[in-house]
Amino acid sequence: MSAVDEDFAGIATVTISASDGEQITETAVTFVINNINDAPRIDSSGIKRIVAKAGSTLTVSVPAHVSDVDHEFSELWIDVDTYDAGSATYDFDTGLITMKWDEAGTELVTITAIDPEGESATHIIEIEVVDSLPLAWESMGTQGDISASFDTMDYSTNPVATVAELTNHGLTNVEIRWQVCNSLTGVCTDMGAAFGFSPFTVQANEGVGLRVGDYIGLTVKAVDSSGFDRKSEMLKTYALEPSDISQEPIGEENPSSESPTSSLFLAAGAAGALALIAATGVIVTNRRREPETPTAMLVDAPLPLPPEGLPEGWTMEQWQYYGLEYLRGER
């Protein structure tokens, strides 16, 4: 069974057959199908949403999208409307809609096709007018348009950066702007530009290298194969503290770097220190050899009391210490 042609008009003959297994009877039935006017049709493929560059001219071919089974295209009336008067015009001779907008934004263009019987079809084209299209940086788990890598981001280094295209936009006129800024001070100290996707060196802090709090900002501008300007947001990559830092012991100097004069001063200082230590040792030794002269002596045996007994106001402890002096008449 063939597919039904919904647009058929004219005479159609249908043959009906009946069989009892032995004989067959056929009857032809003729149908006269009158033409019923159908409205024009608009194929929206490729014109549902269009991205246009601000200031550039965009054209759409109406005959490529509008058709009518009952009429030739030349018999149709085409009407093109837009909110911004004059931004879209239709040429009946060529069948082209020419559009242009100078400012970015969203525009709507309405196409209406009307046949001689008054039947019509309408389609609205959404036009996204842009100054430039974005270039997305590759991020964790997200496929971007471009990527950036550095051979190092350690402190005190001037990294070599490489920017690569990841998609098939066919980017040309590539301009990469870089700058070195400090997140602690908010000051950008260095900036420069590179062209194309070749590696380039970032001279940080006038060649001294990255410092604590520094980051490298990259921005890419290019033109794709469709003629659209493309621009990325700034990608920030922060400086890192080196993982391995070799340090010399504090105070250790290279003996070969000492001059004869400094060696002489060191020797003289050492000799003076030894002399001072020797003199101090003699003084200490002499002091240790001097006999002590105590003002009071503690006798081994208890001192006997005088016949009159313990002096008035004395204690036995005082008597043991100073009793001998009392007996000598010194107290």
C-alpha atoms as a printed R data frame, in Angstrom:
    type eleno elety resid chain resno       x       y       z
1   ATOM     1    CA   MET     A     1   0.000   0.000   0.000
2   ATOM     2    CA   SER     A     2   1.470   3.304  -1.060
3   ATOM     3    CA   ALA     A     3   1.603   6.385   1.126
4   ATOM     4    CA   VAL     A     4  -1.305   8.795   0.933
5   ATOM     5    CA   ASP     A     5  -0.627  12.066  -0.842
6   ATOM     6    CA   GLU     A     6  -2.605  14.588   1.136
7   ATOM     7    CA   ASP     A     7  -2.091  17.251  -1.523
8   ATOM     8    CA   PHE     A     8  -3.498  15.195  -4.448
9   ATOM     9    CA   ALA     A     9  -6.282  16.704  -6.541
10  ATOM    10    CA   GLY     A    10  -8.011  15.250  -9.657
11  ATOM    11    CA   ILE     A    11  -9.406  11.824 -10.664
12  ATOM    12    CA   ALA     A    12  -8.326   8.689  -8.848
13  ATOM    13    CA   THR     A    13  -9.374   5.138  -9.749
14  ATOM    14    CA   VAL     A    14  -9.480   2.415  -7.146
15  ATOM    15    CA   THR     A    15  -9.847  -1.239  -8.193
16  ATOM    16    CA   ILE     A    16 -11.694  -3.511  -5.775
17  ATOM    17    CA   SER     A    17 -11.160  -7.284  -6.075
18  ATOM    18    CA   ALA     A    18 -13.155 -10.118  -4.481
19  ATOM    19    CA   SER     A    19 -12.304 -13.838  -4.601
20  ATOM    20    CA   ASP     A    20 -13.941 -17.033  -3.301
21  ATOM    21    CA   GLY     A    21 -10.843 -19.055  -3.878
22  ATOM    22    CA   GLU     A    22 -11.848 -20.167  -7.364
23  ATOM    23    CA   GLN     A    23 -13.035 -17.051  -9.154
24  ATOM    24    CA   ILE     A    24 -12.129 -13.364  -8.873
25  ATOM    25    CA   THR     A    25 -14.374 -10.383  -9.491
26  ATOM    26    CA   GLU     A    26 -12.956  -6.873  -9.931
27  ATOM    27    CA   THR     A    27 -14.724  -3.545  -9.948
28  ATOM    28    CA   ALA     A    28 -13.150  -0.141 -10.709
29  ATOM    29    CA   VAL     A    29 -14.319   2.797  -8.643
30  ATOM    30    CA   THR     A    30 -13.520   6.292  -9.851
31  ATOM    31    CA   PHE     A    31 -13.116   9.192  -7.423
32  ATOM    32    CA   VAL     A    32 -13.109  12.831  -8.390
33  ATOM    33    CA   ILE     A    33 -11.037  14.739  -5.829
34  ATOM    34    CA   ASN     A    34 -11.603  18.442  -5.818
35  ATOM    35    CA   ASN     A    35  -8.690  20.675  -4.971
36  ATOM    36    CA   ILE     A    36  -8.795  22.270  -1.525
37  ATOM    37    CA   ASN     A    37  -6.482  25.214  -1.083
38  ATOM    38    CA   ASP     A    38  -3.724  24.663   1.447
39  ATOM    39    CA   ALA     A    39  -1.915  27.407   3.301
40  ATOM    40    CA   PRO     A    40   1.745  28.069   2.498
41  ATOM    41    CA   ARG     A    41   4.290  26.173   4.539
42  ATOM    42    CA   ILE     A    42   7.405  27.538   6.231
43  ATOM    43    CA   ASP     A    43  10.322  25.244   6.986
44  ATOM    44    CA   SER     A    44  11.938  26.642  10.140
45  ATOM    45    CA   SER     A    45  15.087  24.526   9.891
46  ATOM    46    CA   GLY     A    46  18.068  26.792  10.443
47  ATOM    47    CA   ILE     A    47  16.029  29.938  11.065
48  ATOM    48    CA   LYS     A    48  14.555  29.321  14.517
49  ATOM    49    CA   ARG     A    49  17.394  31.162  16.228
50  ATOM    50    CA   ILE     A    50  20.262  32.954  14.512
51  ATOM    51    CA   VAL     A    51  23.316  34.559  16.085
52  ATOM    52    CA   ALA     A    52  24.401  37.736  14.313
53  ATOM    53    CA   LYS     A    53  27.348  40.033  14.833
54  ATOM    54    CA   ALA     A    54  26.553  43.629  15.715
55  ATOM    55    CA   GLY     A    55  27.227  45.929  12.782
56  ATOM    56    CA   SER     A    56  27.320  43.066  10.264
57  ATOM    57    CA   THR     A    57  24.763  42.287   7.557
58  ATOM    58    CA   LEU     A    58  22.774  39.047   7.756
59  ATOM    59    CA   THR     A    59  20.654  37.589   4.930
60  ATOM    60    CA   VAL     A    60  18.001  34.852   4.838
61  ATOM    61    CA   SER     A    61  16.610  33.333   1.633
62  ATOM    62    CA   VAL     A    62  12.814  33.126   1.912
63  ATOM    63    CA   PRO     A    63  12.273  30.781  -1.117
64  ATOM    64    CA   ALA     A    64  14.533  28.241   0.601
65  ATOM    65    CA   HIS     A    65  12.096  28.026   3.515
66  ATOM    66    CA   VAL     A    66   8.624  28.928   2.111
67  ATOM    67    CA   SER     A    67   6.594  26.710  -0.219
68  ATOM    68    CA   ASP     A    68   2.974  26.188  -1.334
69  ATOM    69    CA   VAL     A    69   1.584  23.032  -2.980
70  ATOM    70    CA   ASP     A    70  -1.149  24.986  -4.675
71  ATOM    71    CA   HIS     A    71   0.784  27.980  -5.969
72  ATOM    72    CA   GLU     A    72   4.135  29.011  -7.283
73  ATOM    73    CA   PHE     A    73   6.340  30.991  -4.946
74  ATOM    74    CA   SER     A    74   6.035  34.019  -7.202
75  ATOM    75    CA   GLU     A    75   2.280  34.036  -6.512
76  ATOM    76    CA   LEU     A    76   2.780  34.393  -2.772
77  ATOM    77    CA   TRP     A    77   2.876  37.624  -0.854
78  ATOM    78    CA   ILE     A    78   5.741  37.836   1.644
79  ATOM    79    CA   ASP     A    79   5.579  40.216   4.573
80  ATOM    80    CA   VAL     A    80   8.555  40.860   6.900
81  ATOM    81    CA   ASP     A    81   8.115  42.772  10.155
82  ATOM    82    CA   THR     A    82  10.464  43.744  12.978
83  ATOM    83    CA   TYR     A    83  10.203  45.970  16.042
84  ATOM    84    CA   ASP     A    84  13.180  48.045  14.928
85  ATOM    85    CA   ALA     A    85  11.936  49.725  11.775
86  ATOM    86    CA   GLY     A    86  14.386  49.543   8.905
87  ATOM    87    CA   SER     A    87  16.584  46.879  10.477
88  ATOM    88    CA   ALA     A    88  15.113  44.147   8.223
89  ATOM    89    CA   THR     A    89  14.036  44.584   4.588
90  ATOM    90    CA   TYR     A    90  12.662  42.134   2.013
91  ATOM    91    CA   ASP     A    91  13.566  42.157  -1.682
92  ATOM    92    CA   PHE     A    92  10.742  40.659  -3.807
93  ATOM    93    CA   ASP     A    93  13.038  40.186  -6.783
94  ATOM    94    CA   THR     A    94  15.707  38.144  -5.005
95  ATOM    95    CA   GLY     A    95  13.585  36.762  -2.167
96  ATOM    96    CA   LEU     A    96  16.238  37.800   0.376
97  ATOM    97    CA   ILE     A    97  15.692  39.326   3.809
98  ATOM    98    CA   THR     A    98  18.562  41.657   4.695
99  ATOM    99    CA   MET     A    99  19.065  42.432   8.395
100 ATOM   100    CA   LYS     A   100  21.497  44.557  10.386
101 ATOM   101    CA   TRP     A   101  21.682  45.812  13.981
102 ATOM   102    CA   ASP     A   102  24.383  48.013  15.461
103 ATOM   103    CA   GLU     A   103  23.741  47.181  19.103
104 ATOM   104    CA   ALA     A   104  23.794  43.858  20.902
105 ATOM   105    CA   GLY     A   105  20.491  42.396  22.040
106 ATOM   106    CA   THR     A   106  17.667  40.054  21.079
107 ATOM   107    CA   GLU     A   107  15.620  40.903  17.989
108 ATOM   108    CA   LEU     A   108  12.497  39.248  16.524
109 ATOM   109    CA   VAL     A   109  11.760  39.083  12.804
110 ATOM   110    CA   THR     A   110   8.306  37.885  11.676
111 ATOM   111    CA   ILE     A   111   7.879  36.273   8.246
112 ATOM   112    CA   THR     A   112   4.352  35.878   6.863
113 ATOM   113    CA   ALA     A   113   3.581  34.084   3.569
114 ATOM   114    CA   ILE     A   114   0.103  34.676   2.046
115 ATOM   115    CA   ASP     A   115  -1.292  32.814  -0.976
116 ATOM   116    CA   PRO     A   116  -3.851  34.216  -3.483
117 ATOM   117    CA   GLU     A   117  -6.687  32.520  -1.587
118 ATOM   118    CA   GLY     A   118  -5.831  34.387   1.594
119 ATOM   119    CA   GLU     A   119  -4.370  31.411   3.451
120 ATOM   120    CA   SER     A   120  -1.204  32.272   5.351
121 ATOM   121    CA   ALA     A   121   1.622  30.908   7.462
122 ATOM   122    CA   THR     A   122   3.813  32.776   9.947
123 ATOM   123    CA   HIS     A   123   7.201  32.143  11.496
124 ATOM   124    CA   ILE     A   124   9.209  34.244  13.968
125 ATOM   125    CA   ILE     A   125  12.999  34.266  13.756
126 ATOM   126    CA   GLU     A   126  14.866  35.036  16.985
127 ATOM   127    CA   ILE     A   127  18.045  36.978  16.252
128 ATOM   128    CA   GLU     A   128  20.708  37.153  18.967
129 ATOM   129    CA   VAL     A   129  22.879  40.164  18.155
130 ATOM   130    CA   VAL     A   130  26.271  40.013  19.876
131 ATOM   131    CA   ASP     A   131  29.407  42.126  19.991
132 ATOM   132    CA   SER     A   132  31.502  38.989  20.391
133 ATOM   133    CA   LEU     A   133  31.045  35.338  21.212
134 ATOM   134    CA   PRO     A   134  32.554  33.811  24.332
135 ATOM   135    CA   LEU     A   135  35.642  31.649  24.497
136 ATOM   136    CA   ALA     A   136  35.282  29.281  27.429
137 ATOM   137    CA   TRP     A   137  38.328  28.164  29.428
138 ATOM   138    CA   GLU     A   138  38.709  24.487  30.117
139 ATOM   139    CA   SER     A   139  37.920  23.749  33.755
140 ATOM   140    CA   MET     A   140  37.675  20.712  35.990
141 ATOM   141    CA   GLY     A   141  35.206  18.326  34.344
142 ATOM   142    CA   THR     A   142  34.143  20.869  31.702
143 ATOM   143    CA   GLN     A   143  35.221  20.879  28.063
144 ATOM   144    CA   GLY     A   144  36.099  24.409  27.023
145 ATOM   145    CA   ASP     A   145  37.212  26.160  23.855
146 ATOM   146    CA   ILE     A   146  40.751  26.936  25.056
147 ATOM   147    CA   SER     A   147  43.147  25.798  27.773
148 ATOM   148    CA   ALA     A   148  46.176  27.290  29.548
149 ATOM   149    CA   SER     A   149  49.190  25.646  31.175
150 ATOM   150    CA   PHE     A   150  52.389  26.859  32.880
151 ATOM   151    CA   ASP     A   151  55.754  25.146  33.246
152 ATOM   152    CA   THR     A   152  55.899  26.446  36.842
153 ATOM   153    CA   MET     A   153  54.089  28.813  39.189
154 ATOM   154    CA   ASP     A   154  56.692  28.776  41.973
155 ATOM   155    CA   TYR     A   155  57.742  31.925  43.785
156 ATOM   156    CA   SER     A   156  60.714  33.799  42.261
157 ATOM   157    CA   THR     A   157  60.114  32.327  38.783
158 ATOM   158    CA   ASN     A   158  59.036  33.764  35.424
159 ATOM   159    CA   PRO     A   159  56.637  31.096  34.080
160 ATOM   160    CA   VAL     A   160  56.335  30.004  30.461
161 ATOM   161    CA   ALA     A   161  52.645  29.928  29.472
162 ATOM   162    CA   THR     A   162  50.997  27.913  26.689
163 ATOM   163    CA   VAL     A   163  47.440  28.556  25.450
164 ATOM   164    CA   ALA     A   164  45.845  25.949  23.151
165 ATOM   165    CA   GLU     A   165  42.608  25.715  21.146
166 ATOM   166    CA   LEU     A   166  40.469  22.688  22.047
167 ATOM   167    CA   THR     A   167  37.613  23.085  19.540
168 ATOM   168    CA   ASN     A   168  37.318  23.491  15.773
169 ATOM   169    CA   HIS     A   169  36.360  27.171  15.708
170 ATOM   170    CA   GLY     A   170  39.309  27.840  13.412
171 ATOM   171    CA   LEU     A   171  40.565  30.730  15.528
172 ATOM   172    CA   THR     A   172  42.772  33.317  13.843
173 ATOM   173    CA   ASN     A   173  44.136  36.746  14.801
174 ATOM   174    CA   VAL     A   174  44.747  35.327  18.273
175 ATOM   175    CA   GLU     A   175  45.808  37.918  20.850
176 ATOM   176    CA   ILE     A   176  46.640  36.818  24.397
177 ATOM   177    CA   ARG     A   177  46.823  39.531  27.045
178 ATOM   178    CA   TRP     A   178  48.599  38.709  30.318
179 ATOM   179    CA   GLN     A   179  49.110  40.609  33.539
180 ATOM   180    CA   VAL     A   180  50.688  39.950  36.919
181 ATOM   181    CA   CYS     A   181  48.673  41.225  39.887
182 ATOM   182    CA   ASN     A   182  48.890  40.770  43.638
183 ATOM   183    CA   SER     A   183  45.776  39.648  45.487
184 ATOM   184    CA   LEU     A   184  47.082  41.090  48.775
185 ATOM   185    CA   THR     A   185  47.784  44.628  47.570
186 ATOM   186    CA   GLY     A   186  45.353  44.752  44.646
187 ATOM   187    CA   VAL     A   187  48.100  46.194  42.429
188 ATOM   188    CA   CYS     A   188  48.982  44.908  38.948
189 ATOM   189    CA   THR     A   189  52.707  45.338  38.344
190 ATOM   190    CA   ASP     A   190  53.332  43.863  34.895
191 ATOM   191    CA   MET     A   191  51.423  43.236  31.675
192 ATOM   192    CA   GLY     A   192  52.064  42.222  28.103
193 ATOM   193    CA   ALA     A   193  50.694  40.503  25.000
194 ATOM   194    CA   ALA     A   194  51.426  37.442  22.895
195 ATOM   195    CA   PHE     A   195  50.091  36.591  19.445
196 ATOM   196    CA   GLY     A   196  49.157  33.130  18.252
197 ATOM   197    CA   PHE     A   197  49.296  29.922  20.240
198 ATOM   198    CA   SER     A   198  53.075  29.751  20.685
199 ATOM   199    CA   PRO     A   199  54.473  29.544  24.263
200 ATOM   200    CA   PHE     A   200  55.489  32.850  25.843
201 ATOM   201    CA   THR     A   201  57.275  33.956  29.019
202 ATOM   202    CA   VAL     A   202  55.539  36.009  31.702
203 ATOM   203    CA   GLN     A   203  58.009  38.502  33.181
204 ATOM   204    CA   ALA     A   204  56.800  38.931  36.754
205 ATOM   205    CA   ASN     A   205  57.806  41.941  38.871
206 ATOM   206    CA   GLU     A   206  60.211  43.223  36.220
207 ATOM   207    CA   GLY     A   207  61.876  39.832  35.919
208 ATOM   208    CA   VAL     A   208  62.395  39.249  39.649
209 ATOM   209    CA   GLY     A   209  59.724  36.538  39.585
210 ATOM   210    CA   LEU     A   210  56.421  35.759  41.252
211 ATOM   211    CA   ARG     A   211  55.876  36.809  44.843
212 ATOM   212    CA   VAL     A   212  53.527  35.785  47.626
213 ATOM   213    CA   GLY     A   213  49.936  36.644  46.643
214 ATOM   214    CA   ASP     A   214  50.713  37.077  42.921
215 ATOM   215    CA   TYR     A   215  48.520  35.650  40.188
216 ATOM   216    CA   ILE     A   216  48.758  35.624  36.392
217 ATOM   217    CA   GLY     A   217  45.640  36.763  34.521
218 ATOM   218    CA   LEU     A   218  45.100  35.634  30.911
219 ATOM   219    CA   THR     A   219  42.542  37.004  28.423
220 ATOM   220    CA   VAL     A   220  42.215  35.751  24.828
221 ATOM   221    CA   LYS     A   221  40.688  37.524  21.810
222 ATOM   222    CA   ALA     A   222  40.354  35.907  18.378
223 ATOM   223    CA   VAL     A   223  38.228  35.633  15.220
224 ATOM   224    CA   ASP     A   224  36.540  32.330  14.357
225 ATOM   225    CA   SER     A   225  36.017  30.790  10.925
226 ATOM   226    CA   SER     A   226  32.540  32.378  10.681
227 ATOM   227    CA   GLY     A   227  33.985  35.852  11.150
228 ATOM   228    CA   PHE     A   228  32.750  36.309  14.714
229 ATOM   229    CA   ASP     A   229  34.912  38.061  17.263
230 ATOM   230    CA   ARG     A   230  35.484  35.844  20.278
231 ATOM   231    CA   LYS     A   231  36.715  36.830  23.717
232 ATOM   232    CA   SER     A   232  37.391  34.955  26.932
233 ATOM   233    CA   GLU     A   233  36.994  35.982  30.529
234 ATOM   234    CA   MET     A   234  40.150  36.415  32.606
235 ATOM   235    CA   LEU     A   235  41.704  33.183  33.815
236 ATOM   236    CA   LYS     A   236  43.575  33.621  37.122
237 ATOM   237    CA   THR     A   237  46.371  31.256  38.145
238 ATOM   238    CA   TYR     A   238  48.021  31.855  41.532
239 ATOM   239    CA   ALA     A   239  51.694  31.581  42.465
240 ATOM   240    CA   LEU     A   240  52.737  28.668  44.676
241 ATOM   241    CA   GLU     A   241  55.374  28.131  47.319
242 ATOM   242    CA   PRO     A   242  58.080  25.770  46.017
243 ATOM   243    CA   SER     A   243  57.674  22.243  47.365
244 ATOM   244    CA   ASP     A   244  61.438  21.706  47.832
245 ATOM   245    CA   ILE     A   245  63.524  24.556  49.274
246 ATOM   246    CA   SER     A   246  67.251  23.985  49.898
247 ATOM   247    CA   GLN     A   247  68.614  26.035  52.810
248 ATOM   248    CA   GLU     A   248  72.179  26.410  54.072
249 ATOM   249    CA   PRO     A   249  72.757  26.268  57.851
250 ATOM   250    CA   ILE     A   250  72.584  29.717  59.377
251 ATOM   251    CA   GLY     A   251  75.998  31.080  60.331
252 ATOM   252    CA   GLU     A   252  77.955  28.606  58.196
253 ATOM   253    CA   GLU     A   253  80.337  30.344  55.865
254 ATOM   254    CA   ASN     A   254  82.643  29.190  53.165
255 ATOM   255    CA   PRO     A   255  86.172  29.077  54.577
256 ATOM   256    CA   SER     A   256  87.652  29.891  51.189
257 ATOM   257    CA   SER     A   257  85.818  33.216  51.200
258 ATOM   258    CA   GLU     A   258  87.632  34.480  54.335
259 ATOM   259    CA   SER     A   259  90.355  37.042  53.783
260 ATOM   260    CA   PRO     A   260  93.752  36.924  55.575
261 ATOM   261    CA   THR     A   261  92.793  40.050  57.508
262 ATOM   262    CA   SER     A   262  89.605  38.486  58.875
263 ATOM   263    CA   SER     A   263  91.545  35.338  59.838
264 ATOM   264    CA   LEU     A   264  94.065  37.467  61.709
265 ATOM   265    CA   PHE     A   265  91.320  39.215  63.655
266 ATOM   266    CA   LEU     A   266  89.732  35.885  64.506
267 ATOM   267    CA   ALA     A   267  93.056  34.524  65.784
268 ATOM   268    CA   ALA     A   268  93.693  37.631  67.871
269 ATOM   269    CA   GLY     A   269  90.211  37.456  69.326
270 ATOM   270    CA   ALA     A   270  90.645  33.793  70.222
271 ATOM   271    CA   ALA     A   271  93.999  34.498  71.925
272 ATOM   272    CA   GLY     A   272  92.471  37.328  73.933
273 ATOM   273    CA   ALA     A   273  89.605  35.107  75.029
274 ATOM   274    CA   LEU     A   274  92.020  32.386  76.180
275 ATOM   275    CA   ALA     A   275  94.065  34.926  78.147
276 ATOM   276    CA   LEU     A   276  90.924  36.227  79.843
277 ATOM   277    CA   ILE     A   277  89.831  32.691  80.734
278 ATOM   278    CA   ALA     A   278  93.294  31.906  82.163
279 ATOM   279    CA   ALA     A   279  93.310  35.055  84.301
280 ATOM   280    CA   THR     A   280  89.844  34.309  85.561
281 ATOM   281    CA   GLY     A   281  90.924  30.793  86.472
282 ATOM   282    CA   VAL     A   282  93.819  32.123  88.590
283 ATOM   283    CA   ILE     A   283  91.572  34.515  90.442
284 ATOM   284    CA   VAL     A   284  89.065  31.797  91.174
285 ATOM   285    CA   THR     A   285  91.812  29.455  92.324
286 ATOM   286    CA   ASN     A   286  93.289  32.083  94.649
287 ATOM   287    CA   ARG     A   287  89.904  32.827  96.115
288 ATOM   288    CA   ARG     A   288  89.320  29.173  96.827
289 ATOM   289    CA   ARG     A   289  92.654  28.906  98.689
290 ATOM   290    CA   GLU     A   290  91.935  31.814 101.077
291 ATOM   291    CA   PRO     A   291  90.905  30.504 104.573
292 ATOM   292    CA   GLU     A   292  87.510  31.485 105.811
293 ATOM   293    CA   THR     A   293  87.259  33.461 109.071
294 ATOM   294    CA   PRO     A   294  83.883  32.781 110.584
295 ATOM   295    CA   THR     A   295  82.475  35.220 113.098
296 ATOM   296    CA   ALA     A   296  81.048  32.372 115.157
297 ATOM   297    CA   MET     A   297  82.152  28.776 115.697
298 ATOM   298    CA   LEU     A   298  80.041  25.773 116.459
299 ATOM   299    CA   VAL     A   299  81.996  23.561 118.931
300 ATOM   300    CA   ASP     A   300  81.722  19.835 118.803
301 ATOM   301    CA   ALA     A   301  80.986  19.427 122.575
302 ATOM   302    CA   PRO     A   302  78.420  21.429 124.550
303 ATOM   303    CA   LEU     A   303  79.981  24.480 126.247
304 ATOM   304    CA   PRO     A   304  79.622  24.242 130.075
305 ATOM   305    CA   LEU     A   305  77.543  26.960 131.713
306 ATOM   306    CA   PRO     A   306  79.162  29.422 134.157
307 ATOM   307    CA   PRO     A   307  78.561  28.970 137.937
308 ATOM   308    CA   GLU     A   308  75.890  31.680 137.921
309 ATOM   309    CA   GLY     A   309  74.082  29.816 135.151
310 ATOM   310    CA   LEU     A   310  72.859  30.911 131.718
311 ATOM   311    CA   PRO     A   311  73.228  34.665 131.294
312 ATOM   312    CA   GLU     A   312  69.957  36.542 131.557
313 ATOM   313    CA   GLY     A   313  68.093  36.759 128.264
314 ATOM   314    CA   TRP     A   314  70.223  34.122 126.560
315 ATOM   315    CA   THR     A   315  69.069  30.912 124.969
316 ATOM   316    CA   MET     A   316  70.989  27.667 124.878
317 ATOM   317    CA   GLU     A   317  71.459  28.062 121.148
318 ATOM   318    CA   GLN     A   318  72.992  31.506 121.639
319 ATOM   319    CA   TRP     A   319  75.194  30.096 124.387
320 ATOM   320    CA   GLN     A   320  76.534  27.366 122.129
321 ATOM   321    CA   TYR     A   321  77.454  29.939 119.470
322 ATOM   322    CA   TYR     A   322  78.619  32.895 121.554
323 ATOM   323    CA   GLY     A   323  79.288  31.440 125.027
324 ATOM   324    CA   LEU     A   324  83.053  31.248 124.489
325 ATOM   325    CA   GLU     A   325  83.193  34.956 123.753
326 ATOM   326    CA   TYR     A   326  81.174  35.611 126.923
327 ATOM   327    CA   LEU     A   327  83.635  33.678 129.042
328 ATOM   328    CA   ARG     A   328  86.516  35.634 127.461
329 ATOM   329    CA   GLY     A   329  84.813  38.821 128.489
330 ATOM   330    CA   GLU     A   330  84.137  39.876 124.908
331 ATOM   331    CA   ARG     A   331  80.388  40.079 125.502
